[in-house]
Coordinates of C-alpha atoms and ligand atoms in Angstrom, one line a residue:
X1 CA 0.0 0.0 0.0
X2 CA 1.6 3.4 -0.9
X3 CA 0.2 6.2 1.3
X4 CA 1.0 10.1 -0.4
X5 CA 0.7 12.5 1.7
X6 CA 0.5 16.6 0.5
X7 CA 4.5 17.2 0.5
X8 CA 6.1 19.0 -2.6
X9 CA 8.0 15.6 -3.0
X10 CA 4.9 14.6 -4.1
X11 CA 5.9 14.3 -7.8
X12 CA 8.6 11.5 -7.3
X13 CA 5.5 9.4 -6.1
X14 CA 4.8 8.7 -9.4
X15 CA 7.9 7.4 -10.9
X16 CA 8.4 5.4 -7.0
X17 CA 5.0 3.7 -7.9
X18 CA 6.0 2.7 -11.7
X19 CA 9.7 1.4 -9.8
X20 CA 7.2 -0.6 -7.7
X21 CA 5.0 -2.1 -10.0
X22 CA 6.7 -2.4 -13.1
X23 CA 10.4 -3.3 -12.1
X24 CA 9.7 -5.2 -8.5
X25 CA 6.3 -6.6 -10.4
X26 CA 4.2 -5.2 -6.8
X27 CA 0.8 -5.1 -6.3
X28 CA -0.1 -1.7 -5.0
X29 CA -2.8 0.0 -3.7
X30 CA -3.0 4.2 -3.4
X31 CA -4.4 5.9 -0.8
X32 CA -4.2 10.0 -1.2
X33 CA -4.7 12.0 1.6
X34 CA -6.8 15.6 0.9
X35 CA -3.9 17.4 1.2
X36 CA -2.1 14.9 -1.8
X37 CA -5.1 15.6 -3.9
X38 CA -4.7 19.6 -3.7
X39 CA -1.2 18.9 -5.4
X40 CA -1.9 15.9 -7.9
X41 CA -5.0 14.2 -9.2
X42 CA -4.9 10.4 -8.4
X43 CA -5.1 9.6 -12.1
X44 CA -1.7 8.9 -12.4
X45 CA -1.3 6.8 -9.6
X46 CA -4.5 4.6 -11.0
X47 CA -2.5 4.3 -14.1
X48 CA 0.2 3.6 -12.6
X49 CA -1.2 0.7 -9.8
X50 CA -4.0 -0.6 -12.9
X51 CA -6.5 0.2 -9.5
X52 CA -8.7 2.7 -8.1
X53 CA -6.6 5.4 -6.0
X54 CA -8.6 5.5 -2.1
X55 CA -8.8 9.2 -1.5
X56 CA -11.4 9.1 1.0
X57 CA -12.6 7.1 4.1
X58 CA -16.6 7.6 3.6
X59 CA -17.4 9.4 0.9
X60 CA -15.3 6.7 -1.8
X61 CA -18.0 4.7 -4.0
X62 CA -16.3 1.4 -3.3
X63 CA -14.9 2.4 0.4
X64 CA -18.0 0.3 1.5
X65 CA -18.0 -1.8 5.4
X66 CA -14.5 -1.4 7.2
X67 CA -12.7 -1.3 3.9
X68 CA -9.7 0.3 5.9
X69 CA -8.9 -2.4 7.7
X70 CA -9.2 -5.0 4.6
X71 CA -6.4 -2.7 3.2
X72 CA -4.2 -2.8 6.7
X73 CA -4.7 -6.8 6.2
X74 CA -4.0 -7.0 2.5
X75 CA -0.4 -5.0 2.7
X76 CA 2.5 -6.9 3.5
X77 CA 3.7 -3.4 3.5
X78 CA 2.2 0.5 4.0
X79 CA 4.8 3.0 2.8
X80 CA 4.0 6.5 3.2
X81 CA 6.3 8.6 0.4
X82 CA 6.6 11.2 0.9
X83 CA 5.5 11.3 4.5
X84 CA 4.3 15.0 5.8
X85 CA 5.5 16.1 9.5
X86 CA 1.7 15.9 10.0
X87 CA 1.3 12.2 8.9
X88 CA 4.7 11.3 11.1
X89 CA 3.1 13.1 14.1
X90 CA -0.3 11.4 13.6
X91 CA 1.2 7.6 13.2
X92 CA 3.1 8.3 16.4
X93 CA 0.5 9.7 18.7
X94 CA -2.2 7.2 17.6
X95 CA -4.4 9.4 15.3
X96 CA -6.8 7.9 13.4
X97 CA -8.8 10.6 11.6
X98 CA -8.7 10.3 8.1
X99 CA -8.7 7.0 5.9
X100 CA -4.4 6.8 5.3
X101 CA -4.2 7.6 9.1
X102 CA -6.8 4.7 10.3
X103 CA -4.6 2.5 7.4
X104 CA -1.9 3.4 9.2
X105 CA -3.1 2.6 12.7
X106 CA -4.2 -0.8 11.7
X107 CA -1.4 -1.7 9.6
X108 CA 1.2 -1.0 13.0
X109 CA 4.9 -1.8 12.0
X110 CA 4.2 -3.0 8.6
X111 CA 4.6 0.9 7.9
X112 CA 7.7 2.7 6.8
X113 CA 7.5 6.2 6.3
X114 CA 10.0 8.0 4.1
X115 CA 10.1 11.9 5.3
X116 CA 10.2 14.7 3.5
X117 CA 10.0 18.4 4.7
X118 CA 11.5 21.6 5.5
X119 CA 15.0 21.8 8.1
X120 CA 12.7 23.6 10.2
X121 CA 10.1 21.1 10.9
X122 CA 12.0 18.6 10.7
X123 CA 14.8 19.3 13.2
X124 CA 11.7 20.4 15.3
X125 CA 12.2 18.8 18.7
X126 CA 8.6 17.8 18.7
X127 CA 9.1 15.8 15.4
X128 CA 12.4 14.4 16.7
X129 CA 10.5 12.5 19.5
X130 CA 7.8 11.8 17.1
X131 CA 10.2 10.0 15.1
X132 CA 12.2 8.4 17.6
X133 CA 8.9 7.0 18.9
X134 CA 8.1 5.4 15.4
X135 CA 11.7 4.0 15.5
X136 CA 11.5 2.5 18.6
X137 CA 8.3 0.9 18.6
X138 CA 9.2 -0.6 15.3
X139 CA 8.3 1.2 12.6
X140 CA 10.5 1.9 9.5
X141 CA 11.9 5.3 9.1
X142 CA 13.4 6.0 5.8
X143 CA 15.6 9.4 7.3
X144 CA 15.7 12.3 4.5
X145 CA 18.8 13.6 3.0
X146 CA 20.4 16.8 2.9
X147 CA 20.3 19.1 -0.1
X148 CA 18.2 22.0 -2.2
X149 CA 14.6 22.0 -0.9
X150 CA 11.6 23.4 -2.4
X151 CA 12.0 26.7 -0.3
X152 CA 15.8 27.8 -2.1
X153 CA 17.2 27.2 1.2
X154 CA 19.1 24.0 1.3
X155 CA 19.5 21.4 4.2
X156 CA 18.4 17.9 5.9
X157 CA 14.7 17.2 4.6
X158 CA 14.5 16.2 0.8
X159 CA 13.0 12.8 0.0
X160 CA 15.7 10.0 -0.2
X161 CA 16.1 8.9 -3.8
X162 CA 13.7 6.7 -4.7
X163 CA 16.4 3.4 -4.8
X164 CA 17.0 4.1 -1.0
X165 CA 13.3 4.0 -0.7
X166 CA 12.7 1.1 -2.4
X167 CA 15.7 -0.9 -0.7
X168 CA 14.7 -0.1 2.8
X169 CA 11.0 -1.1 1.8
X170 CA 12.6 -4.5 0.6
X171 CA 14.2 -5.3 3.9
X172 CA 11.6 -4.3 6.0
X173 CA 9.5 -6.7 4.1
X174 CA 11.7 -9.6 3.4
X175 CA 12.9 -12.6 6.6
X176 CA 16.2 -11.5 6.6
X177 CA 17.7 -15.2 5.5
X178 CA 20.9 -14.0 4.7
X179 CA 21.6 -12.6 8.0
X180 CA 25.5 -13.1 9.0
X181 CA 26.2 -13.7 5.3
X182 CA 28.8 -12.7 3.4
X183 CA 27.9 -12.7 -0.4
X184 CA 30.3 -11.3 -2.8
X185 CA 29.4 -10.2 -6.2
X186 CA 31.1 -9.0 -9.5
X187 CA 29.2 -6.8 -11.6
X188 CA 29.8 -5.0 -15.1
X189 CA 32.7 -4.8 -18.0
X190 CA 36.0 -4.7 -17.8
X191 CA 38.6 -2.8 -20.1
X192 CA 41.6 -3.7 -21.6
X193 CA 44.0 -1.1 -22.7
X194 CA 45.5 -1.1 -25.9
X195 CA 47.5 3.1 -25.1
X196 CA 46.5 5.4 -22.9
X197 CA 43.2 6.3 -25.5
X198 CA 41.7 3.4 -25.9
X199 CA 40.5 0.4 -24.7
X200 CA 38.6 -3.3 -25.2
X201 CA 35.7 -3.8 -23.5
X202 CA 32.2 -5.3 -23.5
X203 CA 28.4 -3.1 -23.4
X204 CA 27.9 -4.3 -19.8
X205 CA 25.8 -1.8 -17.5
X206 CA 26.4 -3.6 -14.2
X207 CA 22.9 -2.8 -13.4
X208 CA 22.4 -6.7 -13.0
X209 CA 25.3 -7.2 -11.0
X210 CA 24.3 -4.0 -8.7
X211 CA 20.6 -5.2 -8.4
X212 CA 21.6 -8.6 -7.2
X213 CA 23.7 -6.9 -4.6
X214 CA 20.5 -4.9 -3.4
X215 CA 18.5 -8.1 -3.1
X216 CA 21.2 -10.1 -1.1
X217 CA 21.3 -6.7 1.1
X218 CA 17.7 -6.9 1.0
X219 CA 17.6 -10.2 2.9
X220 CA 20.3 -9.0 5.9
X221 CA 23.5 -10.5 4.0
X222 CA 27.2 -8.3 3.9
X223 CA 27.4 -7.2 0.3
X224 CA 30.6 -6.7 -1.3
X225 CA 30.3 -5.8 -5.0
X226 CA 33.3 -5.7 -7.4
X227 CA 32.3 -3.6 -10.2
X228 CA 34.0 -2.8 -13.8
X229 CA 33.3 0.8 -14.9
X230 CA 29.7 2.1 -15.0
X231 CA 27.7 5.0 -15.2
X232 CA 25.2 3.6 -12.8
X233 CA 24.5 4.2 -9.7
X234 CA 26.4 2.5 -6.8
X235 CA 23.8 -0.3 -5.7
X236 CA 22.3 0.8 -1.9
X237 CA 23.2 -1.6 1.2
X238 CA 26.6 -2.7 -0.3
X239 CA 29.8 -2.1 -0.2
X240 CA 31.5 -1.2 -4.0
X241 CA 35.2 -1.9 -5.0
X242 CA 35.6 -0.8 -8.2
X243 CA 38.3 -1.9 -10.3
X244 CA 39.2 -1.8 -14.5
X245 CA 40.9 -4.5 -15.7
X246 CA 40.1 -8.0 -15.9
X247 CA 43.0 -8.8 -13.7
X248 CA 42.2 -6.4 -11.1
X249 CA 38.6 -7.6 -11.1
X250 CA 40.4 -11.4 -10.4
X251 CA 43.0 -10.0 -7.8
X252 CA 39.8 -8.5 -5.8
X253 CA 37.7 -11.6 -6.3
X254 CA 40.7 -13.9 -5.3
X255 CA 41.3 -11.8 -2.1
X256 CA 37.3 -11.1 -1.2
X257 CA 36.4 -15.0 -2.1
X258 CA 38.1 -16.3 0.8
X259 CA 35.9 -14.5 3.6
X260 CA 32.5 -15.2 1.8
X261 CA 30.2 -17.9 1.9
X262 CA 29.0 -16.9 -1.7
X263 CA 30.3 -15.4 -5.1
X264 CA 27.7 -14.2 -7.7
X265 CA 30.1 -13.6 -10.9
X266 CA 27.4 -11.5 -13.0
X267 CA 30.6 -9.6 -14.1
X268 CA 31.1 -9.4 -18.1
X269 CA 35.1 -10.2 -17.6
X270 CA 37.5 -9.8 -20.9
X271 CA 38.5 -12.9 -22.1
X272 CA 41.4 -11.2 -23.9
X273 CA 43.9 -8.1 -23.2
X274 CA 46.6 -6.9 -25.2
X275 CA 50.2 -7.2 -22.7
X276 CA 51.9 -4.8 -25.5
X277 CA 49.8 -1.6 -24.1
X278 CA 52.3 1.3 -24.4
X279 CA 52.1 4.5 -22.6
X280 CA 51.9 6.5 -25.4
X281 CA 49.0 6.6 -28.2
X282 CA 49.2 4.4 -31.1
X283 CA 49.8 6.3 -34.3
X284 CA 47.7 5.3 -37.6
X285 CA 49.6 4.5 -40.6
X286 CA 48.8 3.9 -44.1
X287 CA 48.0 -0.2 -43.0
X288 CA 45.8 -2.1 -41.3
X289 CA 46.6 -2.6 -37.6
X290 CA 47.3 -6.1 -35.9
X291 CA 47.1 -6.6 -32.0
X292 CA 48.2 -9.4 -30.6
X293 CA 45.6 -10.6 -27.8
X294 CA 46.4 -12.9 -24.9
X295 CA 43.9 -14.9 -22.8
X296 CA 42.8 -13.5 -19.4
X297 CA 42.9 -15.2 -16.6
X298 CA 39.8 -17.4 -16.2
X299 CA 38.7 -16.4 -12.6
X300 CA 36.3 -18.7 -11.4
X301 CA 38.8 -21.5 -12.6
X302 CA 41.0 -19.1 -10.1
X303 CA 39.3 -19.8 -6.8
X304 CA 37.8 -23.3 -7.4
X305 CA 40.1 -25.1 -5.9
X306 CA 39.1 -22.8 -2.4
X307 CA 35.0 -23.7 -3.4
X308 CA 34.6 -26.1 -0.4
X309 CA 31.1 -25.2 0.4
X310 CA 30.7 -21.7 -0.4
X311 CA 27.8 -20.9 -3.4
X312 CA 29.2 -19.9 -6.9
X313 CA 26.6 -18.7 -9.5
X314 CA 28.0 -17.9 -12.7
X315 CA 26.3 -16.0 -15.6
X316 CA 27.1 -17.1 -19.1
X317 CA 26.5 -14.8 -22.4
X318 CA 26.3 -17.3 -25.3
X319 CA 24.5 -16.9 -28.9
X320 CA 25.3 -20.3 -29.9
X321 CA 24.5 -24.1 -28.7
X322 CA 23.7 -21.9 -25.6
X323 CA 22.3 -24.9 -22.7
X324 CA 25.4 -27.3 -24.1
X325 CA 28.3 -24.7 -23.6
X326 CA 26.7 -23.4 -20.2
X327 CA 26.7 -26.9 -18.6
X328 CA 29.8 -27.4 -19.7
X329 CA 31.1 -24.0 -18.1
X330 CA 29.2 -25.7 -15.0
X331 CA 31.1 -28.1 -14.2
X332 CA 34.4 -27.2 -15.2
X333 CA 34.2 -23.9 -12.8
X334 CA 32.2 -25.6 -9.9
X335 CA 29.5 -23.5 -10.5
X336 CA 25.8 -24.3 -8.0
X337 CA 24.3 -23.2 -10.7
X338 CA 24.6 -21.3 -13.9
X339 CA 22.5 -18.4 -15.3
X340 CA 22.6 -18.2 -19.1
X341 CA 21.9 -14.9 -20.9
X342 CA 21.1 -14.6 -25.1
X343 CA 21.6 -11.5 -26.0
X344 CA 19.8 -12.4 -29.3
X345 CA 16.3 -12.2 -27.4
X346 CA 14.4 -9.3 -27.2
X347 CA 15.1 -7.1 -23.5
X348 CA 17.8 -9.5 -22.8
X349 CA 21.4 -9.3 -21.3
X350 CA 23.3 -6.2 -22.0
X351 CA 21.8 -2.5 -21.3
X352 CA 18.4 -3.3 -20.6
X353 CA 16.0 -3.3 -16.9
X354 CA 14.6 -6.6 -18.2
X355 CA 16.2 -10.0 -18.9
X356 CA 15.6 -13.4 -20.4
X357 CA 17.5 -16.5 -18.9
X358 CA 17.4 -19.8 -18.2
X359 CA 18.7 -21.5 -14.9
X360 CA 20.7 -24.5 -14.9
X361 CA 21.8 -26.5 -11.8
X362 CA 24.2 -29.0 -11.5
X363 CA 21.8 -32.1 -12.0
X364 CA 21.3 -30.4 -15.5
X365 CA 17.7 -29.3 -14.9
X366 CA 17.5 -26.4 -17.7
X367 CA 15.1 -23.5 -15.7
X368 CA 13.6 -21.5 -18.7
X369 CA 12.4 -18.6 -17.3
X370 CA 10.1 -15.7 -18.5
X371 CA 11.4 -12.1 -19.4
X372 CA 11.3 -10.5 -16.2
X373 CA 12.6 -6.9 -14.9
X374 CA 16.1 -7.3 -13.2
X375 CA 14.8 -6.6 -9.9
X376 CA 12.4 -9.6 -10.2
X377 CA 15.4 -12.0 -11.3
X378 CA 17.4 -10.2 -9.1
X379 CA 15.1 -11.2 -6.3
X380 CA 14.6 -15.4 -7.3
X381 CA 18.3 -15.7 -7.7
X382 CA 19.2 -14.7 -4.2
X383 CA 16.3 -16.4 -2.8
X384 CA 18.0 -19.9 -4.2
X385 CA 21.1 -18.5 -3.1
X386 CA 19.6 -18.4 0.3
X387 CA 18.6 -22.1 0.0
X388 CA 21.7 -23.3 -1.0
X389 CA 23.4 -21.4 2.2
X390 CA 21.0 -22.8 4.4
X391 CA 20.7 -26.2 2.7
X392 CA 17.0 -26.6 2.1
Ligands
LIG1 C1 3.3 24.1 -1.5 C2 3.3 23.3 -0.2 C3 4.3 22.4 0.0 C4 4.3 21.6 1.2 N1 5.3 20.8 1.4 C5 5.3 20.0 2.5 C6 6.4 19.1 2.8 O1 7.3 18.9 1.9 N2 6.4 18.4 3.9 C7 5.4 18.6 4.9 O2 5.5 18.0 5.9 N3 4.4 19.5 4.7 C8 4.3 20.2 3.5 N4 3.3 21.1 3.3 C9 2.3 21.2 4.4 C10 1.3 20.1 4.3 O3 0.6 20.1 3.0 C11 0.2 20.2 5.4 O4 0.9 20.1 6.7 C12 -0.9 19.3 5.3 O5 -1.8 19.4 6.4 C13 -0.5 17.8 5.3 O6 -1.6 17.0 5.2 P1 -1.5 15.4 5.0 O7 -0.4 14.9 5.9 O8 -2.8 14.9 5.4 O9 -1.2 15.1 3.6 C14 3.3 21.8 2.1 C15 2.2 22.7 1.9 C16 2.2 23.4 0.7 C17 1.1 24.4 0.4

């Protein structure tokens, strides 16, 4: 259930709702207090959720019986974004006097609120306890950041970005299975140099690699992610080495393996560099140019021999005789299980949100699953992760 309540952060509701339906494949429900509804019309929101927005507690057509507190039993979750200083100080004094408030006090701790407001009201001491009493009782509190706010002035109270919102949503919701965990995972290209200009490399985003990392993050587990360059942003909950090369990407894993109970190698790694790289930029001449490529080091082949019985998931890119050359990448690199990428489909593999893979474990049962947003693959890879680990 998203609440919205009437804060000038109001706008990022939308795109937070489309994040939550169409990339984490949520149901949602929309409540909007009076106050959201002087800002935006719900229509959005109802396109958005494919539902009727609740707006009101008696006068809604189809708010018949105690409707409310269907809606406090349906959500595994209530988030209130962007949460007023009047909806905070409601929720923690009990109020129940509108229909998101009354939600609210029937849905308890399955609410996180993420706050958005002026410095003023929100370093007001009066607000500090409310939130502290929120906090304490359970609740989840999704602190706002620092920054330009709607007056000109800038300081603490903007909305969090909508990926912090969405991660701490996530782990209030999920068990926490991977609690004590230590799950390491490679994400993104890597470049080989060829002068000081120009390099080798592969389309990679690491947005796989970085979603995987929120969902193990998501379920409690220490997150070290190992990333090639990117423009994207640094995943939430984790903690990001970032590295160039494909060598340096195996020097980090190597070290990093040793202290984790599982490695998900989503990295794109170069299979090749070029050992001649020169410090000064190749000059073109009047014929065509040969480089002599040597073989990286195969990484995974680099820390089998320490598997014992720590996870490894591997990702495999192939376009040809795709199941045959994945199970054979299997077993050679001790994988659990292997998840196989063809970047021929539509929406699959490199640069999109959405993928298209199939799963294959070592008994050589071949998974085909449907394309799916990152997120949601994301979110089924870690959970067999998880039953690997705990060995169910
Ligand atoms: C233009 C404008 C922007 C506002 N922005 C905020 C805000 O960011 N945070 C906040 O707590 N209140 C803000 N308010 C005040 C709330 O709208 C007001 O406290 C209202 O009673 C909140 O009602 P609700 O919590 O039921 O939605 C703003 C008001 C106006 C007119």
């Amino acid at each position: 259930m998203l609440g919205i309540t009437g804060g000038i952060a109001i706008y990022k509701s939308a795109s937070l709702l489309r994040e939550l339906t169409f990339e984490h494949g949520a149901d949602v429900q929309v409540i909007m207090t009076d106050s959201a509804l002087k800002f935006m019309s719900p229509l959005i929101f109802e396109t958005f959720s494919g539902k009727p927005v609740w707006t009101s507690m008696f006068s809604d057509k189809e708010m018949v019986g105690v409707r409310h507190v269907e809606i406090s039993k349906w959500a595994d979750a209530v988030l209130i974004s962007p949460a007023t200083a009047n909806i905070i100080g409601k929720a923690a004094n009990g109020i129940a006097d509108d229909l998101l408030s009354t939600v609210i006090s029937g849905a308890g701790t399955k609410t996180i609120f993420a706050a958005a407001m002026e410095t003023g009201m929100y370093e007001n001491p009066i607000m500090q306890q409310n939130i502290k009493r929120l906090k304490d009782a359970g609740f989840g509190f999704i602190d706002p950041e620092s920054g330009p706010l709607a007056s000109g002035e800038s300081g603490v109270g903007r909305l969090a970005e909508s990926r912090v919102i969405v991660h701490s949503l996530l782990t209030h919701l999920k068990s926490g299975r991977l609690r004590g965990k230590k799950i390491l995972v490679s994400a993104g290209p890597t470049r080989e140099w060829i002068d000081p200009v120009r390099f080798i490399s592969n389309p990679s985003t690491g947005r796989m690699g970085f979603s995987l990392a929120e969902a193990a993050s998501a379920e409690g587990a220490d997150v070290i992610v190992i990333s090639g360059p990117t423009e994207v942003a640094s995943p939430v909950g984790a903690e990001l080495i970032k590295v160039s090369t494909a060598e340096e990407m195996k020097n980090a894993i190597v070290e990093k393996f040793a202290e984790s109970d599982a490695l998900v190698m989503s990295a794109a790694v170069g299979d090749y560099t070029y050992p001649e790289a020169g410090s000064e930029k190749l000059k073109k001449n009047g014929s065509d140019l040969r480089l002599n490529l040597k073989r990286t080091d195969d990484i995974l082949k680099a820390i089998s021999g320490d598997k014992g019985d720590k996870v490894i998931v591997g990702f495999s890119v192939e376009t040809e005789n795709i199941i045959e050359n994945s199970k054979l990448k299997l077993h050679e690199k001790s994988m659990d299980f292997i998840v196989v990428n063809n970047p021929k489909e539509n929406g699959a593999a490199f640069g999109h949100d959405t993928n298209k893979v199939s799963i294959i474990d070592r008994k050589g049962s071949v998974e085909e699953l449907e394309l799916m947003s990152k997120g949601e693959l994301s979110t089924l890879i870690i959970d067999k992760v998880s039953k690997l680990l705990s060995g169910s």
